[in-house]
Short mmCIF file of C-alpha atoms in Angstrom, two decimals:
data_model
loop_
_atom_site.label_atom_id
_atom_site.label_comp_id
_atom_site.label_asym_id
_atom_site.label_seq_id
_atom_site.Cartn_x
_atom_site.Cartn_y
_atom_site.Cartn_z
CA MET H 1 15.35 31.75 -24.22
CA ARG H 2 12.63 32.20 -26.84
CA HIS H 3 10.96 28.95 -25.71
CA ALA H 4 11.00 30.09 -22.08
CA THR H 5 9.62 33.49 -23.10
CA LEU H 6 6.75 31.85 -24.96
CA LEU H 7 5.96 29.69 -21.95
CA ARG H 8 5.89 32.69 -19.66
CA ALA H 9 3.80 34.70 -22.08
CA GLY H 10 1.35 31.81 -22.29
CA LEU H 11 1.12 31.60 -18.51
CA SER H 12 0.64 35.34 -18.24
CA ALA H 13 -2.29 35.12 -20.63
CA LEU H 14 -3.79 32.33 -18.54
CA LEU H 15 -3.50 34.46 -15.42
CA LEU H 16 -5.29 37.32 -17.10
CA VAL H 17 -8.28 35.14 -17.86
CA GLY H 18 -8.24 33.55 -14.43
CA ALA H 19 -6.39 30.30 -15.09
CA TRP H 20 -4.33 30.03 -11.93
CA ALA H 21 -4.81 26.77 -10.11
CA ALA H 22 -2.38 24.25 -8.76
CA ALA H 23 1.18 23.99 -9.94
CA GLY H 24 3.35 21.12 -8.80
CA PRO H 25 6.18 18.83 -9.74
CA SER H 26 5.08 17.99 -13.17
CA SER H 27 3.02 19.91 -15.48
CA ALA H 28 0.73 20.13 -18.37
CA SER H 29 0.23 23.16 -20.47
CA ALA H 30 -2.35 23.62 -23.17
CA ALA H 31 -5.85 24.63 -22.17
CA PRO H 32 -8.38 21.89 -21.36
CA THR H 33 -9.69 20.18 -24.46
CA GLU H 34 -12.43 17.71 -25.23
CA ALA H 35 -10.23 15.06 -23.62
CA ALA H 36 -11.02 16.66 -20.27
CA HIS H 37 -14.53 15.20 -20.54
CA LEU H 38 -13.12 11.69 -20.92
CA PRO H 39 -12.18 9.55 -17.88
CA ALA H 40 -8.65 10.99 -18.04
CA SER H 41 -6.72 13.58 -20.01
CA THR H 42 -4.11 12.61 -22.58
CA ALA H 43 -1.52 14.13 -20.23
CA LEU H 44 -2.47 11.88 -17.35
CA LEU H 45 -2.54 8.77 -19.54
CA THR H 46 0.84 9.64 -21.06
CA ALA H 47 2.39 10.12 -17.62
CA MET H 48 0.96 6.83 -16.35
CA GLN H 49 2.30 4.97 -19.40
CA ARG H 50 5.75 6.44 -18.78
CA ASP H 51 5.91 5.92 -15.02
CA PHE H 52 4.09 2.56 -14.79
CA GLY H 53 5.30 1.02 -18.05
CA ILE H 54 1.76 0.23 -19.22
CA SER H 55 -0.22 0.84 -22.40
CA GLU H 56 -2.81 3.56 -22.89
CA SER H 57 -5.68 1.05 -22.72
CA GLU H 58 -4.25 -0.39 -19.50
CA ALA H 59 -4.01 3.11 -18.02
CA VAL H 60 -7.65 3.85 -18.94
CA ALA H 61 -8.78 0.55 -17.42
CA ARG H 62 -6.78 1.13 -14.24
CA LEU H 63 -8.26 4.57 -13.70
CA ALA H 64 -11.77 3.17 -14.15
CA ASP H 65 -11.07 0.36 -11.67
CA GLU H 66 -9.60 2.78 -9.12
CA LYS H 67 -12.57 5.11 -9.46
CA ALA H 68 -14.91 2.18 -8.78
CA ALA H 69 -12.81 1.09 -5.78
CA THR H 70 -12.85 4.61 -4.34
CA ALA H 71 -16.64 4.76 -4.62
CA LEU H 72 -17.02 1.28 -3.08
CA GLU H 73 -14.80 1.87 -0.05
CA PRO H 74 -17.36 3.57 2.27
CA LYS H 75 -20.01 0.89 1.57
CA ALA H 76 -17.54 -1.95 2.19
CA GLN H 77 -16.37 -0.37 5.44
CA ARG H 78 -19.94 -0.12 6.70
CA ALA H 79 -20.47 -3.80 5.85
CA ALA H 80 -17.38 -4.77 7.86
CA GLY H 81 -18.50 -2.85 10.94
CA SER H 82 -16.26 -3.15 13.99
CA ALA H 83 -14.31 -5.95 12.23
CA PHE H 84 -12.99 -3.46 9.67
CA GLY H 85 -9.21 -3.74 9.30
CA GLY H 86 -8.49 -1.28 6.46
CA THR H 87 -8.55 -1.26 2.66
CA TRP H 88 -6.26 -1.12 -0.34
CA PHE H 89 -6.48 -1.36 -4.13
CA ASP H 90 -4.94 -4.49 -5.66
CA ALA H 91 -3.56 -3.68 -9.12
CA GLU H 92 -3.43 -7.34 -10.14
CA SER H 93 -7.01 -8.25 -9.29
CA ARG H 94 -8.09 -4.69 -10.14
CA LYS H 95 -10.35 -4.69 -7.08
CA LEU H 96 -10.69 -3.09 -3.67
CA VAL H 97 -9.49 -5.38 -0.89
CA VAL H 98 -11.07 -5.07 2.57
CA ALA H 99 -9.38 -6.49 5.66
CA VAL H 100 -11.69 -7.90 8.35
CA THR H 101 -10.94 -9.52 11.69
CA SER H 102 -13.99 -11.78 11.66
CA ALA H 103 -14.84 -14.40 9.05
CA SER H 104 -18.50 -13.83 9.85
CA LYS H 105 -18.28 -10.43 8.14
CA ALA H 106 -16.61 -11.74 4.99
CA ASP H 107 -19.76 -12.56 3.03
CA ALA H 108 -21.34 -9.19 3.77
CA VAL H 109 -18.22 -7.41 2.52
CA ARG H 110 -17.96 -9.59 -0.58
CA ALA H 111 -21.58 -8.77 -1.35
CA THR H 112 -20.52 -5.15 -1.88
CA GLY H 113 -18.17 -6.23 -4.67
CA ALA H 114 -14.90 -6.09 -2.71
CA ASP H 115 -12.37 -8.83 -2.07
CA VAL H 116 -11.73 -9.86 1.54
CA ARG H 117 -8.66 -10.67 3.63
CA ILE H 118 -8.91 -12.03 7.17
CA VAL H 119 -6.44 -10.21 9.45
CA GLU H 120 -5.48 -10.23 13.11
CA HIS H 121 -6.04 -6.60 14.10
CA SER H 122 -8.84 -4.13 13.41
CA ALA H 123 -8.18 -0.69 11.98
CA ALA H 124 -9.23 0.79 15.33
CA GLN H 125 -6.62 -1.30 17.15
CA LEU H 126 -3.89 -0.37 14.69
CA ASP H 127 -4.80 3.32 14.80
CA ALA H 128 -4.69 3.22 18.60
CA ALA H 129 -1.24 1.62 18.53
CA LYS H 130 -0.01 4.26 16.10
CA ALA H 131 -1.43 7.03 18.29
CA ARG H 132 0.60 5.69 21.22
CA ILE H 133 3.73 5.81 19.05
CA ASP H 134 2.83 9.36 17.97
CA ALA H 135 3.16 10.38 21.61
CA LEU H 136 6.81 9.24 21.73
CA PRO H 137 9.65 11.71 20.99
CA ALA H 138 11.38 10.42 17.87
CA PRO H 139 15.11 10.76 17.12
CA ALA H 140 16.29 11.93 13.69
CA GLY H 141 17.17 8.37 12.69
CA VAL H 142 13.49 7.36 12.72
CA SER H 143 12.00 8.29 9.36
CA SER H 144 8.28 7.62 9.80
CA TRP H 145 5.64 5.20 11.04
CA ARG H 146 2.29 4.14 9.62
CA VAL H 147 -0.52 1.62 9.69
CA ASP H 148 -0.20 -1.11 7.04
CA PRO H 149 -3.64 -2.77 6.67
CA ALA H 150 -2.37 -5.53 4.37
CA ARG H 151 0.04 -6.77 7.04
CA SER H 152 -2.20 -5.72 9.94
CA ARG H 153 0.78 -4.05 11.57
CA VAL H 154 2.20 -0.65 12.39
CA VAL H 155 5.38 -0.24 10.33
CA VAL H 156 8.23 1.89 11.71
CA ASP H 157 10.83 3.02 9.17
CA VAL H 158 14.35 3.83 10.37
CA VAL H 159 17.20 5.25 8.31
CA ALA H 160 19.46 2.33 7.40
CA SER H 161 22.67 4.06 8.49
CA GLU H 162 21.11 4.92 11.90
CA ARG H 163 19.49 1.61 12.78
CA ARG H 164 22.12 0.80 15.44
CA ASP H 165 21.94 4.25 17.02
CA ASN H 166 21.08 3.99 20.73
CA ASP H 167 18.25 6.55 20.52
CA VAL H 168 16.75 4.78 17.52
CA ARG H 169 16.91 1.41 19.25
CA ALA H 170 15.29 2.88 22.37
CA PHE H 171 12.46 4.37 20.30
CA VAL H 172 11.86 1.07 18.51
CA ALA H 173 11.77 -0.79 21.84
CA LYS H 174 9.09 1.59 23.15
CA ALA H 175 7.17 1.41 19.87
CA ARG H 176 7.01 -2.39 20.07
CA LYS H 177 5.28 -2.08 23.45
CA ALA H 178 2.57 0.10 21.86
CA GLY H 179 1.16 -2.72 19.74
CA PRO H 180 1.89 -4.93 16.72
CA VAL H 181 4.99 -3.29 15.18
CA THR H 182 7.26 -4.20 12.27
CA VAL H 183 10.53 -2.31 11.73
CA GLU H 184 11.90 -1.60 8.26
CA THR H 185 14.76 0.50 6.91
CA THR H 186 14.73 3.34 4.42
CA ALA H 187 17.62 4.81 2.45
CA GLU H 188 17.39 8.42 3.60
CA ALA H 189 15.68 10.68 6.11
CA PRO H 190 12.71 12.71 4.80
CA GLN H 191 13.05 16.40 4.08
CA THR H 192 10.70 19.11 2.85
CA PHE H 193 10.86 20.25 -0.77
CA ALA H 194 11.06 24.02 -0.50
CA ALA H 195 13.84 25.75 -2.44
CA GLY H 196 15.66 29.06 -2.79
CA THR H 197 14.47 31.74 -5.20
CA VAL H 198 14.54 30.75 -8.88
CA GLY H 199 12.92 32.91 -11.56
CA GLY H 200 9.74 31.88 -13.35
CA ASP H 201 8.14 29.58 -10.77
CA PRO H 202 4.64 29.59 -9.25
CA TYR H 203 5.05 31.54 -6.02
CA TYR H 204 7.55 32.93 -3.57
CA THR H 205 7.54 33.75 0.13
CA GLY H 206 10.65 35.71 1.05
CA ASN H 207 13.48 33.79 -0.61
CA VAL H 208 11.59 30.47 -0.63
CA ARG H 209 9.99 29.03 -3.77
CA CYS H 210 7.12 26.58 -3.50
CA SER H 211 4.29 25.30 -5.69
CA ILE H 212 0.57 25.99 -5.67
CA GLY H 213 -1.56 23.03 -4.67
CA PHE H 214 -5.24 23.39 -5.55
CA SER H 215 -7.52 26.34 -6.12
CA VAL H 216 -10.18 26.95 -3.53
CA HIS H 217 -12.82 29.65 -3.64
CA GLY H 218 -10.89 32.75 -2.62
CA GLY H 219 -7.36 31.37 -2.89
CA PHE H 220 -5.27 28.21 -3.00
CA VAL H 221 -3.95 25.55 -0.63
CA THR H 222 -0.30 24.62 -0.29
CA ALA H 223 2.29 23.34 2.22
CA GLY H 224 2.58 24.93 5.65
CA HIS H 225 6.38 24.86 5.74
CA CYS H 226 6.42 27.28 2.79
CA GLY H 227 5.31 30.24 4.91
CA GLY H 228 3.68 31.41 8.13
CA ALA H 229 0.34 33.14 8.64
CA GLY H 230 0.47 36.75 7.45
CA GLN H 231 3.46 36.36 5.14
CA SER H 232 3.06 37.86 1.69
CA VAL H 233 3.13 35.76 -1.45
CA ARG H 234 4.43 36.77 -4.89
CA GLY H 235 3.75 35.10 -8.21
CA TRP H 236 6.25 33.89 -10.80
CA ASP H 237 6.48 37.42 -12.23
CA GLY H 238 7.07 39.07 -8.84
CA SER H 239 3.58 40.56 -8.57
CA ALA H 240 1.65 40.27 -5.31
CA ILE H 241 -0.86 37.41 -5.05
CA GLY H 242 -2.01 37.63 -1.43
CA ASN H 243 -1.02 36.43 2.03
CA PHE H 244 -0.93 33.22 4.01
CA GLN H 245 -4.28 33.24 5.80
CA GLY H 246 -3.49 30.14 7.84
CA SER H 247 -0.47 27.86 8.16
CA SER H 248 0.53 24.87 10.29
CA PHE H 249 3.94 23.13 10.42
CA PRO H 250 5.13 20.86 11.98
CA GLY H 251 2.34 18.71 13.40
CA ASN H 252 0.58 19.37 10.10
CA ASP H 253 1.94 20.62 6.80
CA TYR H 254 -0.81 22.71 5.27
CA ALA H 255 -1.65 26.32 4.56
CA TRP H 256 -3.88 28.48 2.43
CA VAL H 257 -3.25 31.75 0.62
CA ASN H 258 -5.87 34.30 -0.40
CA VAL H 259 -5.89 35.49 -4.01
CA ALA H 260 -6.22 39.20 -4.79
CA ASN H 261 -4.46 41.90 -6.83
CA GLY H 262 -5.94 40.77 -10.15
CA TRP H 263 -5.24 37.04 -9.71
CA TRP H 264 -8.07 34.51 -10.16
CA THR H 265 -8.55 30.82 -9.44
CA VAL H 266 -9.73 28.02 -11.70
CA PRO H 267 -10.00 24.24 -11.11
CA VAL H 268 -6.90 23.31 -13.09
CA VAL H 269 -3.52 21.74 -12.41
CA LEU H 270 -1.19 23.67 -14.73
CA GLY H 271 1.07 21.91 -17.22
CA TRP H 272 3.85 24.40 -17.98
CA GLY H 273 4.08 23.33 -21.62
CA THR H 274 4.85 19.68 -20.91
CA VAL H 275 1.39 18.04 -20.87
CA SER H 276 -2.15 19.33 -21.16
CA ASP H 277 -3.84 20.83 -18.12
CA GLN H 278 -5.84 18.55 -15.83
CA LEU H 279 -9.29 19.65 -14.64
CA VAL H 280 -10.13 19.07 -10.98
CA ARG H 281 -13.63 17.69 -10.44
CA GLY H 282 -13.61 16.66 -6.77
CA SER H 283 -11.58 15.30 -3.87
CA ASN H 284 -12.64 11.68 -3.37
CA GLU H 285 -9.81 9.92 -1.54
CA ALA H 286 -7.97 7.22 -3.50
CA PRO H 287 -7.22 3.93 -1.68
CA ILE H 288 -3.80 2.48 -0.89
CA GLY H 289 -2.40 0.92 -4.06
CA ALA H 290 -4.10 3.37 -6.43
CA SER H 291 -2.13 5.26 -9.05
CA ILE H 292 -1.49 8.92 -8.37
CA CYS H 293 0.31 11.79 -10.12
CA ARG H 294 2.02 14.91 -8.85
CA SER H 295 2.53 18.32 -10.43
CA GLY H 296 5.17 20.76 -9.21
CA SER H 297 7.23 23.74 -10.33
CA THR H 298 10.61 21.97 -10.37
CA THR H 299 10.12 18.44 -11.67
CA ARG H 300 6.73 18.85 -13.35
CA TRP H 301 4.60 15.73 -13.87
CA HIS H 302 5.38 12.36 -12.29
CA CYS H 303 3.22 9.38 -11.32
CA GLY H 304 3.39 6.48 -8.89
CA ARG H 305 1.27 4.61 -6.36
CA VAL H 306 -0.26 5.37 -2.96
CA LEU H 307 1.89 3.35 -0.54
CA ALA H 308 0.41 4.19 2.86
CA LYS H 309 -1.99 6.46 4.70
CA ASN H 310 -2.01 7.98 8.17
CA GLU H 311 1.78 7.93 8.32
CA THR H 312 3.71 10.05 10.80
CA VAL H 313 6.74 11.65 9.11
CA ASN H 314 9.66 12.69 11.31
CA TYR H 315 11.24 15.77 9.68
CA SER H 316 14.15 17.57 11.31
CA GLN H 317 11.71 20.38 12.20
CA GLY H 318 9.38 17.94 13.99
CA ALA H 319 6.85 15.21 13.31
CA VAL H 320 3.92 15.67 10.89
CA TYR H 321 0.89 13.40 11.35
CA GLN H 322 -1.74 11.78 9.10
CA MET H 323 0.33 11.96 5.93
CA THR H 324 -0.03 9.84 2.79
CA LYS H 325 3.10 8.19 1.34
CA THR H 326 3.62 7.63 -2.38
CA SER H 327 6.23 6.19 -4.73
CA VAL H 328 6.27 9.45 -6.69
CA CYS H 329 9.54 11.42 -6.81
CA ALA H 330 9.94 15.14 -6.05
CA GLU H 331 12.66 17.75 -5.58
CA GLY H 332 13.25 21.17 -4.01
CA GLY H 333 10.62 23.72 -5.03
CA ASP H 334 7.91 21.08 -5.54
CA SER H 335 6.60 21.62 -1.99
CA GLY H 336 2.92 22.49 -1.85
CA GLY H 337 2.23 21.16 -5.36
CA SER H 338 -0.71 19.03 -6.44
CA PHE H 339 -1.27 15.32 -5.95
CA ILE H 340 -4.14 14.14 -8.11
CA SER H 341 -5.72 10.76 -8.91
CA GLY H 342 -7.68 10.85 -12.16
CA ASP H 343 -9.57 14.12 -11.82
CA GLN H 344 -9.78 13.97 -8.01
CA ALA H 345 -7.61 16.22 -5.84
CA GLN H 346 -5.70 14.21 -3.22
CA GLY H 347 -3.26 16.48 -1.39
CA VAL H 348 -0.37 18.94 -1.37
CA THR H 349 3.28 17.88 -1.58
CA SER H 350 5.08 17.96 1.76
CA GLY H 351 8.46 16.22 1.55
CA GLY H 352 10.27 12.95 1.04
CA TRP H 353 13.64 11.54 0.08
CA GLY H 354 15.49 10.93 -3.19
CA ASN H 355 14.98 12.78 -6.46
CA CYS H 356 13.50 12.33 -9.93
CA SER H 357 16.74 11.00 -11.42
CA SER H 358 17.40 8.12 -9.04
CA GLY H 359 13.89 7.77 -7.58
CA GLY H 360 12.51 8.18 -4.08
CA GLU H 361 9.32 8.54 -2.05
CA THR H 362 7.16 11.56 -1.30
CA TRP H 363 4.47 12.34 1.27
CA TYR H 364 1.48 14.62 0.87
CA GLN H 365 -0.95 16.26 3.27
CA PRO H 366 -4.49 15.12 2.32
CA VAL H 367 -6.46 17.97 0.81
CA ASN H 368 -9.77 17.22 2.54
CA GLU H 369 -8.13 17.76 5.93
CA ILE H 370 -6.98 21.20 4.78
CA LEU H 371 -10.42 22.12 3.45
CA ASN H 372 -12.08 21.04 6.70
CA ARG H 373 -9.53 22.80 8.90
CA TYR H 374 -10.02 26.20 7.30
CA GLY H 375 -13.61 25.84 6.10
CA LEU H 376 -12.57 26.12 2.45
CA ARG H 377 -14.39 24.92 -0.66
CA LEU H 378 -12.41 23.27 -3.44
CA HIS H 379 -12.81 24.99 -6.81
CA THR H 380 -14.03 22.22 -9.12
CA ALA H 381 -14.93 21.98 -12.81
#
């Protein structure tokens, strides 16, 4: 009890001086230190060592390589032109890989510093095929579908126990007519990570507990399934924070909440006494294959890899589009929490399957889409 009281007292002090940013399924407490000016905080490096099974020097090198790949991606895409087939980060070669449909573009792409793979379908063709699948009504036994640039296919995931279901088989048959499709199975159906009221967590809407994503000027962003426009939001101590100013779910899974009543925002992902806080310095999008970490009010800090982008997730409430899938675990109450790569904000936790004991996968709504939708400005260090 005394430990919990100290944690709450510490958080209260942070709130008084304006340190309320993004809480999510993992955390880091202590205030930012000199390490925040290094390529990565000690907290982030420690989490990567634990979740990837690598050394500190390997974690530092990986973050540097991923940062370079992220910066290179727009230039490499321009070099590929209409032959562009997608990109991903290869952890073994430590380089950005660019798929192209024409060998004549390979040298131009290599000249940017990226590796090249020749593929059958362009990104535009794959995106068009996925859009046709998006227009199909999906049964509950279909988990999600996404573009996989490495295989140059659209991958449809079905729940293993439902793969012989007539509705699932009918959906798959129609999906195959939309373009180049590969069908895979997944262990469980996705679900959102909201939870019932539990004391001492980041914010509440009615009897639902969720996690703060990232601070923006005037408020914070989070998951749309956590509350509808106009609903009031309370902090961990029960005091009023503000209201949902905008919210979208399903279709999307994003929202933003204004901050008032003595609450402030700062560009920090909170640590809750587990690891040091992580400063947020921007929102450059990490490529497929990059390492990524998540912070949330239930399971605190966990890391994994970006597995896919532009994936449609079929929740029981309806499909959500343009999601990013990761190998990071999450649990109830982590919804809305922060996904961060290095010091770059990536997105807010939406849902997934599994848990942080046995493992699983989690999707997030990319943060830049939320900022653009509501005209918000990310609060950065």
